[in-house]
Each structure stands twice: as structure tokens, then as C-alpha cells.
XYZ file of C-alpha atoms in Angstrom:
572
model
C 21.377 -13.566 -25.980
C 21.194 -15.570 -29.025
C 18.210 -16.608 -31.089
C 18.339 -20.255 -29.758
C 17.735 -19.008 -26.229
C 15.108 -16.705 -27.254
C 13.388 -19.605 -29.036
C 13.282 -21.551 -25.640
C 10.772 -18.903 -24.549
C 8.358 -19.999 -27.279
C 8.140 -23.749 -26.310
C 7.056 -23.169 -22.800
C 3.557 -21.517 -22.320
C 1.173 -22.587 -19.652
C -2.015 -21.464 -18.323
C -4.177 -18.368 -18.190
C -3.376 -15.158 -16.377
C -5.771 -12.432 -15.299
C -5.608 -9.342 -13.233
C -7.727 -9.006 -10.051
C -10.437 -7.116 -12.126
C -10.756 -9.720 -14.819
C -12.712 -12.842 -15.282
C -12.005 -16.284 -13.783
C -13.549 -18.146 -16.541
C -10.595 -19.927 -18.489
C -12.831 -20.265 -21.588
C -12.877 -16.593 -22.046
C -10.315 -14.814 -24.080
C -7.505 -14.795 -21.579
C -3.888 -14.663 -22.809
C -1.563 -17.657 -22.105
C 1.508 -17.203 -19.922
C 4.925 -18.237 -20.611
C 6.492 -20.550 -18.046
C 9.898 -19.301 -18.428
C 10.868 -16.572 -15.863
C 12.772 -13.542 -16.965
C 14.545 -11.261 -14.373
C 15.899 -7.928 -15.009
C 18.199 -5.744 -12.695
C 20.790 -2.949 -12.963
C 23.959 -1.951 -11.157
C 23.969 1.654 -10.146
C 26.447 4.289 -8.919
C 25.029 6.848 -6.630
C 26.718 9.867 -5.224
C 25.210 11.310 -2.220
C 25.574 15.008 -1.104
C 28.347 14.648 1.496
C 27.871 17.885 3.513
C 24.084 17.393 3.882
C 24.713 13.863 4.952
C 27.082 14.962 7.596
C 24.694 17.487 8.982
C 22.056 14.850 9.404
C 19.647 16.136 6.860
C 17.520 13.918 4.618
C 19.320 11.965 1.941
C 20.202 14.079 -1.000
C 21.517 12.582 -4.322
C 23.956 14.578 -6.398
C 23.757 12.059 -9.288
C 23.054 8.443 -10.127
C 23.551 6.376 -13.180
C 23.620 2.726 -14.356
C 26.925 1.039 -15.072
C 25.473 -2.488 -15.947
C 22.363 -4.444 -16.779
C 21.812 -8.049 -16.067
C 19.067 -10.209 -17.446
C 18.263 -13.862 -17.008
C 15.832 -16.081 -19.185
C 15.399 -18.983 -16.778
C 18.235 -19.815 -14.490
C 20.534 -21.129 -17.218
C 20.754 -18.248 -19.477
C 22.182 -15.070 -17.966
C 24.079 -12.141 -19.338
C 25.436 -8.826 -18.075
C 25.676 -5.885 -20.459
C 27.010 -2.400 -19.920
C 24.817 -0.026 -21.906
C 21.166 0.654 -22.097
C 21.339 0.103 -25.893
C 22.523 -3.405 -25.278
C 19.791 -4.171 -22.776
C 17.119 -2.737 -24.978
C 18.246 -4.749 -27.938
C 17.815 -7.932 -25.802
C 14.227 -6.833 -24.785
C 13.524 -5.946 -28.311
C 14.553 -9.481 -29.356
C 12.363 -10.837 -26.594
C 9.423 -8.787 -27.693
C 9.821 -9.991 -31.376
C 10.214 -13.558 -30.310
C 6.843 -13.500 -28.403
C 5.184 -11.641 -31.248
C 6.383 -14.353 -33.642
C 5.098 -17.274 -31.337
C 1.700 -15.509 -31.154
C 1.375 -15.202 -34.879
C 2.523 -18.831 -35.687
C 0.315 -20.229 -32.917
C -2.640 -17.785 -33.249
C -2.715 -16.854 -29.771
C -2.012 -13.716 -27.414
C 0.485 -15.003 -24.934
C 2.312 -12.698 -22.658
C 5.810 -12.827 -21.086
C 6.654 -11.208 -17.748
C 10.005 -9.564 -17.175
C 10.242 -9.187 -13.321
C 12.127 -6.218 -11.790
C 13.257 -5.676 -8.276
C 12.923 -1.834 -8.684
C 11.034 -1.110 -11.760
C 10.764 2.606 -10.937
C 14.449 2.912 -10.925
C 14.903 1.059 -14.283
C 12.132 3.230 -15.815
C 13.765 6.388 -14.832
C 16.822 5.437 -16.915
C 15.090 3.759 -19.790
C 11.779 5.389 -20.229
C 12.643 7.717 -23.072
C 14.372 4.829 -25.081
C 11.546 2.378 -24.257
C 8.865 4.857 -25.441
C 10.803 5.284 -28.852
C 11.423 1.577 -29.432
C 8.191 -0.025 -28.315
C 4.517 0.607 -28.189
C 3.598 1.098 -24.491
C 0.224 -0.297 -24.519
C -0.696 -0.361 -20.741
C 0.709 1.030 -17.627
C -0.122 1.112 -13.796
C 1.389 3.226 -11.094
C 0.360 4.222 -7.650
C 2.595 7.323 -8.044
C 5.221 8.857 -10.280
C 7.720 6.918 -8.194
C 5.788 3.782 -7.525
C 5.547 2.169 -10.986
C 4.246 -1.463 -10.801
C 3.319 -2.436 -14.473
C 4.447 -1.511 -18.091
C 3.157 -3.497 -20.970
C 5.010 -3.535 -24.208
C 3.398 -4.176 -27.590
C 0.585 -6.048 -25.735
C 2.777 -9.153 -25.334
C 5.594 -8.418 -22.726
C 5.076 -7.044 -19.273
C 7.539 -5.417 -17.034
C 6.419 -5.841 -13.502
C 7.633 -4.981 -9.970
C 8.017 -7.797 -7.646
C 9.136 -6.198 -4.368
C 6.076 -5.813 -2.233
C 4.113 -8.402 -4.147
C 6.144 -11.491 -3.245
C 8.571 -10.087 -0.594
C 9.891 -6.970 0.938
C 13.364 -7.348 -0.573
C 15.437 -9.551 -3.003
C 16.725 -11.385 -0.011
C 13.275 -12.041 1.105
C 11.915 -13.180 -2.201
C 14.884 -15.609 -2.617
C 14.163 -16.980 0.809
C 10.569 -17.884 0.075
C 10.497 -18.594 -3.588
C 14.059 -20.026 -4.521
C 16.030 -23.129 -3.910
C 18.750 -23.182 -1.351
C 21.513 -22.964 -4.061
C 19.847 -19.789 -5.474
C 19.811 -17.473 -2.506
C 20.923 -13.799 -2.675
C 24.674 -13.551 -2.295
C 26.306 -11.006 0.147
C 28.003 -8.473 -2.096
C 31.541 -7.153 -1.258
C 31.048 -3.926 -3.024
C 33.083 -0.688 -2.347
C 29.983 1.569 -2.608
C 32.094 4.671 -2.466
C 33.699 3.592 -5.782
C 32.450 5.533 -8.726
C 31.494 3.117 -11.501
C 31.006 3.529 -15.191
C 30.059 1.357 -18.132
C 33.846 0.910 -18.724
C 34.703 -0.158 -15.078
C 35.776 -3.790 -14.920
C 33.559 -5.980 -12.928
C 35.231 -8.340 -10.338
C 34.516 -12.010 -11.622
C 34.802 -13.299 -8.056
C 32.423 -11.004 -6.274
C 30.535 -8.488 -8.334
C 29.528 -10.670 -11.382
C 28.175 -13.799 -9.263
C 26.327 -11.268 -7.085
C 24.647 -9.548 -10.008
C 23.794 -12.811 -11.782
C 22.205 -14.346 -8.666
C 19.894 -11.280 -8.403
C 18.151 -12.066 -11.635
C 18.308 -15.843 -11.615
C 16.354 -15.648 -8.390
C 13.706 -13.555 -10.024
C 13.528 -16.113 -12.896
C 13.139 -19.001 -10.450
C 10.693 -16.895 -8.455
C 8.436 -16.535 -11.492
C 8.258 -20.326 -12.258
C 7.483 -21.072 -8.523
C 4.995 -18.228 -8.276
C 3.045 -19.534 -11.323
C 2.948 -23.026 -10.043
C 1.743 -21.717 -6.540
C -0.928 -19.222 -7.736
C -2.371 -21.347 -10.578
C -5.993 -22.435 -9.552
C -7.534 -25.814 -10.388
C -9.372 -24.125 -13.386
C -6.071 -23.307 -14.954
C -6.292 -19.566 -14.153
C -3.370 -17.654 -12.493
C -4.354 -14.285 -10.774
C -1.453 -11.995 -10.238
C -2.648 -8.570 -9.046
C -0.464 -5.583 -9.274
C -0.161 -5.271 -5.498
C -0.075 -7.529 -2.472
C -3.362 -5.940 -1.322
C -4.865 -7.191 -4.716
C -4.889 -10.646 -3.252
C -7.254 -9.542 -0.418
C -9.434 -7.584 -2.821
C -9.868 -10.754 -4.925
C -10.973 -12.769 -1.835
C -13.328 -10.018 -0.730
C -15.005 -9.789 -4.103
C -15.492 -13.531 -4.160
C -16.856 -13.282 -0.465
C -19.164 -10.363 -1.577
C -20.408 -12.394 -4.672
C -21.230 -15.583 -2.636
C -22.729 -13.751 0.237
C -26.435 -14.959 0.378
C -27.551 -12.083 2.615
C -26.346 -9.392 0.309
C -27.806 -11.117 -2.680
C -31.192 -11.431 -0.861
C -31.108 -7.812 0.091
C -30.166 -6.686 -3.378
C -32.970 -8.689 -4.986
C -35.532 -7.298 -2.406
C -34.247 -3.802 -3.488
C -34.553 -4.561 -7.150
C -38.374 -4.970 -6.828
C -38.640 -1.301 -6.284
C -36.120 -0.382 -9.034
C -36.822 0.248 -12.768
C -33.167 -0.898 -13.551
C -32.174 -3.905 -11.541
C -28.735 -3.957 -9.839
C -26.926 -7.100 -11.335
C -24.186 -7.806 -8.990
C -23.446 -7.509 -5.238
C -20.426 -5.238 -5.776
C -22.724 -2.816 -7.708
C -25.239 -3.050 -5.012
C -22.577 -2.034 -2.202
C -21.537 0.874 -4.632
C -25.074 2.107 -4.321
C -25.284 1.548 -0.608
C -22.036 3.464 -0.042
C -22.955 6.350 -2.193
C -24.015 8.509 0.672
C -20.734 7.784 2.764
C -19.468 11.087 1.409
C -21.220 14.462 0.981
C -19.115 16.430 -1.400
C -15.581 16.651 -2.857
C -14.471 19.164 -0.183
C -15.494 16.655 2.706
C -13.851 13.754 1.031
C -10.612 15.653 0.406
C -10.419 17.063 3.944
C -11.348 13.674 5.745
C -9.310 11.502 3.402
C -6.165 13.530 3.635
C -6.217 14.754 7.193
C -8.412 12.467 9.374
C -7.110 9.151 8.196
C -3.773 8.352 9.758
C -1.697 5.164 10.268
C -0.016 3.759 13.362
C 1.326 5.734 16.295
C 5.060 5.852 16.560
C 7.074 7.949 18.952
C 9.315 8.050 22.120
C 9.695 9.590 25.431
C 11.322 12.926 25.099
C 12.991 12.676 28.539
C 14.720 9.455 27.820
C 16.432 10.215 24.421
C 20.096 9.419 24.503
C 20.029 7.747 27.802
C 21.143 4.115 28.564
C 18.140 2.305 29.993
C 17.830 -1.174 31.865
C 15.013 -3.535 32.456
C 13.171 -2.482 29.242
C 10.410 -4.893 28.099
C 7.882 -4.975 25.167
C 4.143 -5.196 25.658
C 2.761 -6.402 22.171
C -0.927 -5.968 21.229
C -1.323 -9.322 19.300
C -2.902 -8.787 15.920
C -4.062 -5.421 16.862
C -5.846 -4.288 13.562
C -7.699 -7.564 13.050
C -8.687 -7.387 16.731
C -10.041 -3.802 16.136
C -12.006 -4.992 13.166
C -13.588 -7.852 15.025
C -14.611 -6.240 18.236
C -15.119 -2.604 17.573
C -18.219 -0.680 15.856
C -17.838 1.258 12.753
C -19.702 4.169 11.075
C -22.630 3.330 8.732
C -25.520 4.840 6.965
C -25.654 8.233 5.395
C -23.223 10.991 6.217
C -24.689 14.400 6.703
C -23.176 17.782 7.148
C -24.626 19.197 10.375
C -25.911 22.712 10.920
C -26.641 24.985 13.846
C -24.604 25.348 16.982
C -21.960 22.810 16.334
C -20.714 22.857 19.883
C -24.246 21.668 21.006
C -24.711 19.242 18.058
C -21.347 17.452 18.872
C -22.284 17.123 22.590
C -25.656 15.666 21.402
C -23.964 13.196 19.001
C -21.606 12.140 21.776
C -24.729 11.414 24.085
C -26.429 9.343 21.424
C -22.979 7.512 20.596
C -22.984 8.372 17.024
C -19.812 8.550 14.873
C -18.739 11.898 13.495
C -15.979 13.740 11.646
C -15.090 17.282 12.776
C -12.906 20.007 11.430
C -11.727 21.818 14.620
C -9.877 24.962 15.284
C -7.549 24.196 18.187
C -6.994 27.466 19.880
C -4.228 25.878 22.023
C -2.798 22.559 22.840
C -0.071 21.387 25.137
C 1.158 17.920 25.790
C 0.224 16.813 29.413
C 3.322 14.665 29.603
C 6.704 14.193 27.873
C 5.009 12.468 24.935
C 4.016 14.256 21.687
C 1.729 12.104 19.822
C -0.130 14.200 17.046
C 1.650 14.314 13.637
C 2.407 17.768 12.355
C 1.551 16.536 8.749
C -2.114 16.232 9.778
C -2.291 20.053 10.558
C -4.529 21.315 7.643
C -3.398 25.038 7.786
C 0.234 24.214 7.994
C 1.048 23.835 4.293
C -2.387 24.435 2.576
C -4.360 27.554 1.786
C -7.589 25.923 2.678
C -8.323 27.979 5.805
C -6.444 31.165 4.894
C -8.957 33.427 6.954
C -7.927 31.567 10.089
C -4.195 32.157 9.507
C -1.341 29.705 9.999
C -0.325 27.863 13.292
C 1.518 29.735 15.920
C 4.023 28.967 18.527
C 4.435 25.400 17.284
C 6.814 23.145 19.194
C 7.615 19.941 17.191
C 9.413 16.946 18.462
C 10.329 14.260 16.017
C 7.461 15.179 13.701
C 4.914 15.401 16.475
C 3.197 18.456 17.960
C 4.194 18.997 21.542
C 2.419 22.414 21.856
C 0.994 25.058 19.505
C -1.752 27.487 18.796
C -4.421 28.027 16.050
C -4.139 24.500 14.575
C -6.956 23.325 12.065
C -7.225 19.558 12.250
C -9.720 16.997 11.136
C -10.599 14.277 13.778
C -13.276 11.728 14.289
C -15.013 11.085 17.717
C -12.537 8.376 18.769
C -9.557 10.822 17.983
C -10.928 13.507 20.005
C -11.344 11.386 23.096
C -7.850 9.840 22.644
C -5.969 13.075 22.079
C -7.935 14.727 24.929
C -6.082 12.172 27.221
C -2.526 13.197 26.063
C -3.239 17.131 25.489
C -4.598 20.018 27.340
C -6.819 21.635 24.551
C -9.085 24.396 23.849
C -11.034 24.011 20.410
C -14.025 25.120 18.486
C -15.840 23.156 15.842
C -15.770 24.693 12.312
C -17.439 21.831 10.358
C -19.211 18.680 11.414
C -20.318 15.627 9.585
C -22.418 12.755 11.333
C -23.288 9.231 10.393
C -26.521 7.452 11.149
C -24.854 5.221 13.569
C -22.326 2.563 14.640
C -22.493 -1.212 13.628
C -20.116 -4.137 13.269
C -17.942 -4.461 10.208
C -19.732 -6.494 7.490
C -19.895 -10.174 8.070
C -18.595 -11.143 4.652
C -15.427 -9.113 5.464
C -14.885 -10.470 9.010
C -15.424 -14.095 7.913
C -12.706 -13.620 5.155
C -10.314 -12.113 7.577
C -10.951 -14.752 10.306
C -10.380 -17.464 7.690
C -6.961 -16.099 6.990
C -6.353 -15.630 10.561
C -7.283 -19.122 11.552
C -4.877 -20.407 8.731
C -1.996 -18.360 9.929
C -2.608 -19.462 13.591
C -2.695 -23.104 12.740
C 0.370 -22.865 10.587
C 2.208 -21.096 13.379
C 1.002 -23.901 15.822
C 2.290 -26.488 13.369
C 5.691 -24.794 13.413
C 5.296 -23.811 9.710
C 6.126 -20.148 9.991
C 8.736 -20.397 7.533
C 6.326 -21.453 4.785
C 4.880 -19.492 1.786
C 1.357 -20.369 3.049
C 2.174 -18.704 6.372
C 3.671 -15.618 4.748
C 0.676 -15.143 2.525
C -1.809 -15.683 5.409
C 0.118 -13.058 7.582
C 0.335 -10.676 4.670
C -3.433 -10.876 3.902
C -4.576 -10.723 7.654
C -2.569 -7.429 8.034
C -4.075 -6.061 4.738
C -7.668 -6.181 5.229
C -7.877 -2.702 7.055
C -5.835 -0.909 4.470
C -7.796 -2.293 1.548
C -10.883 -0.622 2.788
C -9.120 2.807 2.520
C -7.525 2.412 -1.045
C -7.825 5.605 -2.645
C -9.664 5.129 -5.899
C -8.191 8.234 -7.469
C -4.747 7.513 -6.478
C -3.536 5.351 -9.350
C -2.282 6.146 -12.794
C -2.976 4.159 -15.877
C -1.636 6.398 -18.825
C 1.404 8.487 -19.831
C 1.592 12.007 -21.109
C 3.966 13.372 -23.732
C 6.598 13.933 -21.140
C 6.323 10.329 -20.006
C 4.718 11.341 -16.590
C 2.062 8.955 -15.152
C -1.399 10.367 -15.271
C -5.054 9.018 -15.122
C -6.465 8.146 -18.407
C -9.520 10.197 -17.435
C -10.006 12.336 -14.494
C -13.003 11.164 -12.468
C -15.787 13.562 -11.339
C -16.752 13.466 -7.833
C -19.940 11.606 -8.785
C -17.975 8.837 -10.200
C -15.573 8.681 -7.295
C -18.745 8.302 -4.991
C -19.897 5.286 -7.149
C -16.508 3.573 -6.668
C -16.854 2.857 -2.909
C -17.674 -0.908 -2.920
C -15.785 -0.979 0.393
C -16.524 1.441 3.165
C -13.364 3.629 3.598
C -14.275 4.718 7.116
C -13.591 1.096 8.310
C -9.806 1.917 8.028
C -10.156 5.327 9.461
C -11.735 4.149 12.602
C -9.770 0.990 12.841
C -6.368 2.974 13.152
C -8.015 5.451 15.482
C -9.107 2.585 17.812
C -5.511 1.190 17.657
C -3.986 4.569 18.508
C -6.375 5.128 21.280
C -5.179 2.138 23.100
C -1.589 3.336 22.944
C -2.467 6.820 23.971
C -4.429 5.680 26.943
C -1.350 3.898 28.297
C 0.906 6.730 27.422
C -1.243 9.139 29.298
C -1.374 6.879 32.346
C 2.282 5.800 32.611
C 4.301 8.612 30.860
C 7.496 7.948 32.881
C 7.523 4.229 32.417
C 6.898 4.098 28.650
C 10.097 4.493 26.502
C 8.699 4.327 22.958
C 5.781 2.784 21.004
C 5.064 1.657 17.427
C 1.618 0.884 15.955
C 0.794 -2.122 18.194
C 3.551 -2.252 20.843
C 4.790 -0.354 23.853
C 8.326 -0.553 25.283
C 8.563 0.307 28.900
C 10.709 0.328 32.042
C 9.450 -2.631 34.100
C 10.594 -1.268 37.397
C 8.458 2.080 37.068
C 4.955 2.069 38.257
C 2.468 -0.714 38.008
C 2.260 -0.859 34.238
């Protein structure tokens, strides 16, 4: 790309950009953002392990390498290069152009380069990037889930899949014009390509160019769409960040929380200044110690229930229909009760303590030793990955599980299983399994209450918007896609693991936390009650398990909020 094209970058800055954690005051020192969109992608050759693929094992890659890189600055300037040195030379020119602009204009503007698979590009380029540039900021959810890399404080490599769509095709559909949709490639994926392999000008080159021009156009439309009236554009790292921003605004503006905080401040020597900080103080006692949080976070919290009828696998079925639980998680949030107050570790005869908690209808979490469990029907519904003593040494003195029968990742029967369930889980799994168990550890909350009003009102607002757009037959609009995304994100946001993000690099370029948090620091990070998500998914699973236990022969399969069943069987 020549200097004239790069100069085009410097003539097109707009508004302010901040992350979800920043300020929203445009008068503050917020960097300007370049209007021009830049898209980066690569062409890869992947050789799979043939024998293991044939045997039905998980995908194993023998080797993978990039044979081309394509980059677009706006829709009109696209180039394809064949080596990593060539693409990094272009990125270096972009960085230097932005730096030059910032010096001459006395500003700190940033330019975003959008990638459709930043983790992939990073795996090939990280060593060279670290040698050529000053990496000033990073953010990753895991070593393989990289969302943000800042170069020299002025150019940002960012992941767009998940933030603005679940695929390039989806992004083009929602954010690009009709003449800039993703092309259908006619690739021979068995062909091994290198940087010297000619690219077909009729099929491969147009396909590759469209992928990056769609990212460039996406940028321009995203900026226009998300820029607020005050000139600030908030682009979080993840799609759940949009909901976090809404909730923080709802918490800030909640009059009841403000009044409650101010009343509490009368008794405090050091006043709590914000409602967010007040919630962190309130939620401090939702965990008891590091052991409890680790066990409950990793083994009590589960997602949606997915599975199928063992007896019907491989059979041709007729008259199968689907029963869908409309907006299941938002419904559970709205209508169910959730743990509140202080979490305490219970002592004494835990069998009697659990019985008393059940009688008082108090929520609890329990580590159980299941002496034996066997599915009552042909449905296995408990995930083997939630067996604590299967792959850890936390309960060595109790030994490993015995006589496990696993079907599609679910426990059909077994002995000597250590698990962590809440009160809703125990009732639900008891409908589906014959079990004998003892209680090893028990934690109980003060009681149940509704989810916070500020959370419910925010969720309801998005749900109403989604519903009205659907009624108006606007389900293909970005407004509907955003409302649907947000409605289905509220429950997960509450369980975001505050320690499971990485914002620094070690000398081997592995992602690490800048500073390991102590357990006390982790406790003060809970401005949202994480058990809202724990119980929400438990309530949803319990509905499916109830019907599975009552109509095992009729039910074919299930997935989170739906049941497929044979209509002619039983009265389901």
C-alpha cells in the first residue's frame, strides 16, 4: 500500500472511543477514532490427521500455515500479500502514519484493524509483532481467545466475531451493503498451498478480498451505529460488555440503591461513593473462602442441558415435534427466586442441617458424595465433566469414581462420585436418577428473593424492544439482533469470572494477568451476584428434567430450552 493510501487514514478522524470501563464524558481525555475501516485476514492450509479423523476421534491438526494475507483500508484499497514480512511492513506503515498524524495534530487518535480470527493471526505473527512493535495493551479471555492487542498506543488489533456477528457471513449480512456480502468460495480444501501457490483470479482472490472489505465497511457502520449523542462511541471487548454498560448505567441511576447507600454511609467513617462500590460491599459475603468459590464456580455452575434418548439413536422417527420454552432464561430471571444475604458454611450433622434448610426453603450449595446413582430411564442428564474427583486430586481420600457408564458425555450410572449441587439441582437430578448420597460440605444463604429490580427492568426493556420489533416484522434489523443478543446475555453476565481474563504477556508471549488477585480482592469484585446465573440455569434444566422423567419414551432429544418428542406417544 503506498503512502497516498495511508495518508487517507489521517484525514478522517471522528469521535471519541472508550471501553466499557471508561468514562462517558467527551470532555475527558479520550482518544479520537479514525473513521476509515481496516480489515485483516489470512488464507491458511490445514492438514488434518487422516487416520484419527476416520476413527471418529476429535479433530487433530498435523500442521497449519498461512499462505496469504489480505488487508483492506476502506473498501477501495485492498491488497493481498504472500508473506508475514509483507503484511507486517504494511501494518508498520499504518502505525507510523497514525503516529505522524498524532504528532502533527497534537492528539492521541487510534485506528482499529479488525480481524475475523485474531487468535489465529496472533499465533502466526506474535513473535514478529513483539519484535517490531511496542505492545502497549492486551486483553484475552484465554490463551486461545484473544480479543484485543494495542500497538504503540495508537493501533488496535481487535476481534469482531462474537462482538458484531457469529461469522463473517453474519457480519456482512447485518453490517454491509448488498454488493459487499461474503462470497461463496470454490476452494479445494485438500490442496496444500504455500506462499508460492498461484491464487485463482476468478474464485480465490475475489473471495479473499471480500472478506476484508466487509470488515472495513462493518467498521464504518458500527461507528455510526454506536456513537452516542454526546459524541462518544463505546465498543467493549465482548458482546456481553454491551449489557454490562447498561447495567452499570441502571445501577448508577437507581434511586433505591442510592438512598440505601447514603443511609449506610451515615454509619461509616469512609463513605462509599458509588452504587457499584456499594454493591461490591454488599456482595462481599456471597463467598466464604477460596476453596468454596473454586468448588462452586467450577463444579456447581453448569450451562444448558443437551442430550438424547439412548434407545432411539440411529432410528428413523416419524411425527416428531418440538416444544420450545420461549425466552427460557429471561423467564427464569423474572419469575424465580434467587439466593441473597450472607453465605455461611454449616456445621454439625449435615444431613439434618440440609433437611432443616429444605423445610425453611433456604438456598444452599452442597458437596455430595454419591455412593451410587443410576438413571431411572434411558436418559443420562448429568455431565461427567462436573464430577469433582474424576480428574482432580481435591478429594483423594475418597478415591476415584467407580463403575462409570457414560453416554455422550453424560453419566448413566456410577459409584463414588463427588459433586457440587445446589438445592434446585438435587431435586431435579433426583427425578432422573436413583441415588444414595451423603453430604461432605454444606453452605447456606440467608434466604431467597427476587432478582434486583434494576437488573430486571433493564432486561425487560430489551425484551420489550425485541418483541415490538418482531411484531413489526423487523427481525432482520440490527436493532432486533442487538436486543435479542442482550436479552440472552443478562444471565451470563452475572457469572462472568472476574479472574478469568488476561491483560499482559510474559516473556514467552503467553497471556497472563498483570497481577494475580488475592482472594480478598476477588471478593470485592462482585458487583453482580454470580449465583443469579447458577440458579437460573438450574431452574431451566429442572424443567427439562421434569418432563424427561415423566415422558422418557416420547422424548427424543433436548437442548437448553427445547424438547423434541414423538407426538403419538403418551399425553405429552
